[in-house]
Amino acid sequence: MTCDLTLRDVRSVARIVNLAHRFNCRTTQIAVQADTTVIARFAFDGPDVALGRLRAQIDRIMSYEADLT
Amino acid sequence: MCCATSGPGATNLVTGLLDAMMDSVPLVAITGQVRTELMGTDGFQEADVCAITQPVTKRNMLISDVNRIGETIAEAFALARHGRPGPVLIDIPNDILKARTDATAVCEPLTYGGAGPRASDAAVRDAVARIRSARRPVAIIGGGVRAGAVDLYRLFVAMLGLPHAATINALGAAAPGDANYLGMLGMHGLKAANKAVQRADLLVALGMRFDDRVTGKPDRFAREAAVIHADIDATEFGKIVAADVTLHGDLRETLRALVDELARGHVPRFDDWAAEARLLGGPLPSDRVENDQLSATGVLDRLFAAIPDDAIVTTDVGQHQMWAAQRAQPAHPRKYATSAGLGAMGFGFPAAIGAAYANPGVPVYAIVGDGGFQMCLPELATLRRYDVPVKIVLIDNQNLGMVRQWQELFFSQRYSATNLADNPDFVAIARAYGIDAYAITAPAHAGDVIARFVASRGPALLHCACHPTENVWPMIPAGMTVDDLMEARA
């Protein structure tokens, strides 16, 4: 599973990596370009159920970030 | 909101933050931090609070500029309440707190612009079409109802004559006396609620998240039912139970849309099915208790009959929490507070203190067990110091009762670390803090003592020395369904 994300808080990169570990997914790629916004590309490997859960949690992080001023 | 000092003060907040996260409670926490020049030196009481609390907050902020304190706090309050509510933490180094600023002292309250998510018209029409064609629909209301949706929820179920059940976070959502309300569902829920859900051909799940304590085994949960799922948090859709229709939006607005769409056409009635659903239950099973010993459920039955209708009840976590949830009939969800998702022992008593401050003049009862109460005994000093009129009902069965129950039923009676037979004298402890204390030791005295306790003024403790092995029934074992429901020991 690959995710191309535009984040506002670079700390979310660490959070996402930790979540992948928690769900027994392997983070196989991280590419981050951090400026005023953060462009991040992740690739994850793991069971489908775990990847689905990870995707949902990433979506939740994105929804919190969307609220930021 | 709450404040804590740096280091251990901040780390002690973690459980409360996670509790708020799990139960979608808006909370702003402000923590002190060591001064900026010490950060990274393992300074005295230094902790990386933002890193520690990242998974248990919607967001946290470390303030490094005194001029940003006001706007950051305004943003924190807005974010805590926006969308699905939750906790936000602000960490402020000591030197920033002491610094002078010319910034505006008071910031205008901040609200996030733009409309939040709103269920699409097509999804609302689809949901209503499914309701109209259903034969055995059941509504399940969850904690989302606390977002100002109580009146519309009551209207929605009433216009349909719909049988409905509540998660523990939605106790009080049903209108008082609503005969179609089947009670709490889930592991220790009422039989009628669980059986009706299992027999349903349509679930209307409103502001609830299909927690494992509700669903047990998801692939056997409500097998015959199509699912309409309404929630403010889109990540809940399909997380545990697949939904046929998703209604993404604020629950109050979603309910308004459902009611309006129903009113535009045929409004079905489900009175016959509701009557049938009610008959799936029966009285709550009681456990064996010898005649001369006090039954916790008996005490709670008497207590709920004695306390005022407008009382606020908080509970701790464990058997008493489930017995109370089975019996309580709060007038509104905001009249009942418990640690639901996290199940954090030690919640009930401090929560009652907060409720009393937020609702002056309203009677507040904290129902606690002997295990959880001992996790927050120092708060007795708070109660006395500020004369907070909280009434504590201590269900003392000399056990960590829920764990003991599981050890009895599922671990071959191999009891470990659950026996609290060496409990202290709780009445003496309360009196040592200057708090009135009452005690019930036998069923014959219960009514009289409860009456005097309820009528007393100011803070008070009611100690109930209950049977040590009374269990909570009914029970759906973890990971199973209502088909496996237990109503007594095997």
JSON list of C-alpha atoms in Angstrom, two decimals, chain B residues 10 23 54 84 112 123 139 147 167 169 176 207 209 234 238 295 314 318 342 356 364 367 369 378 404 426 457 462 484:
[
{"chain": "B", "resi": 10, "resn": "ALA", "atom": "CA", "xyz": [2.09, 15.55, 32.74]},
{"chain": "B", "resi": 23, "resn": "ASP", "atom": "CA", "xyz": [-15.07, 8.41, 24.57]},
{"chain": "B", "resi": 54, "resn": "GLN", "atom": "CA", "xyz": [0.79, 12.22, 20.45]},
{"chain": "B", "resi": 84, "resn": "ARG", "atom": "CA", "xyz": [-15.45, 14.24, 16.62]},
{"chain": "B", "resi": 112, "resn": "TYR", "atom": "CA", "xyz": [-13.44, 26.32, 12.47]},
{"chain": "B", "resi": 123, "resn": "ALA", "atom": "CA", "xyz": [-27.63, 8.53, 1.30]},
{"chain": "B", "resi": 139, "resn": "ALA", "atom": "CA", "xyz": [-31.92, 1.64, 16.25]},
{"chain": "B", "resi": 147, "resn": "ALA", "atom": "CA", "xyz": [-23.70, 16.28, 20.38]},
{"chain": "B", "resi": 167, "resn": "THR", "atom": "CA", "xyz": [-24.46, 1.80, 24.15]},
{"chain": "B", "resi": 169, "resn": "ASN", "atom": "CA", "xyz": [-22.20, 6.14, 26.42]},
{"chain": "B", "resi": 176, "resn": "PRO", "atom": "CA", "xyz": [-38.13, 8.64, 30.12]},
{"chain": "B", "resi": 207, "resn": "GLY", "atom": "CA", "xyz": [-23.17, 7.85, 16.54]},
{"chain": "B", "resi": 209, "resn": "ARG", "atom": "CA", "xyz": [-18.72, 2.61, 16.70]},
{"chain": "B", "resi": 234, "resn": "ALA", "atom": "CA", "xyz": [-15.71, 8.56, 8.51]},
{"chain": "B", "resi": 238, "resn": "GLY", "atom": "CA", "xyz": [-16.56, -0.38, 7.87]},
{"chain": "B", "resi": 295, "resn": "SER", "atom": "CA", "xyz": [-26.58, -7.91, 47.32]},
{"chain": "B", "resi": 314, "resn": "THR", "atom": "CA", "xyz": [-20.89, 8.74, 37.60]},
{"chain": "B", "resi": 318, "resn": "GLY", "atom": "CA", "xyz": [-16.01, -3.01, 36.98]},
{"chain": "B", "resi": 342, "resn": "LEU", "atom": "CA", "xyz": [-10.93, 2.77, 28.07]},
{"chain": "B", "resi": 356, "resn": "ALA", "atom": "CA", "xyz": [-20.49, 18.80, 40.76]},
{"chain": "B", "resi": 364, "resn": "VAL", "atom": "CA", "xyz": [-24.13, 14.09, 42.10]},
{"chain": "B", "resi": 367, "resn": "ILE", "atom": "CA", "xyz": [-20.92, 4.79, 42.29]},
{"chain": "B", "resi": 369, "resn": "GLY", "atom": "CA", "xyz": [-16.08, -0.22, 43.71]},
{"chain": "B", "resi": 378, "resn": "PRO", "atom": "CA", "xyz": [-6.60, 11.37, 47.96]},
{"chain": "B", "resi": 404, "resn": "ARG", "atom": "CA", "xyz": [-12.62, -12.22, 39.75]},
{"chain": "B", "resi": 426, "resn": "PHE", "atom": "CA", "xyz": [-13.49, 2.92, 54.47]},
{"chain": "B", "resi": 457, "resn": "ARG", "atom": "CA", "xyz": [-26.28, 17.53, 53.04]},
{"chain": "B", "resi": 462, "resn": "LEU", "atom": "CA", "xyz": [-22.16, 5.18, 51.78]},
{"chain": "B", "resi": 484, "resn": "ASP", "atom": "CA", "xyz": [-23.84, -17.74, 23.73]}
]
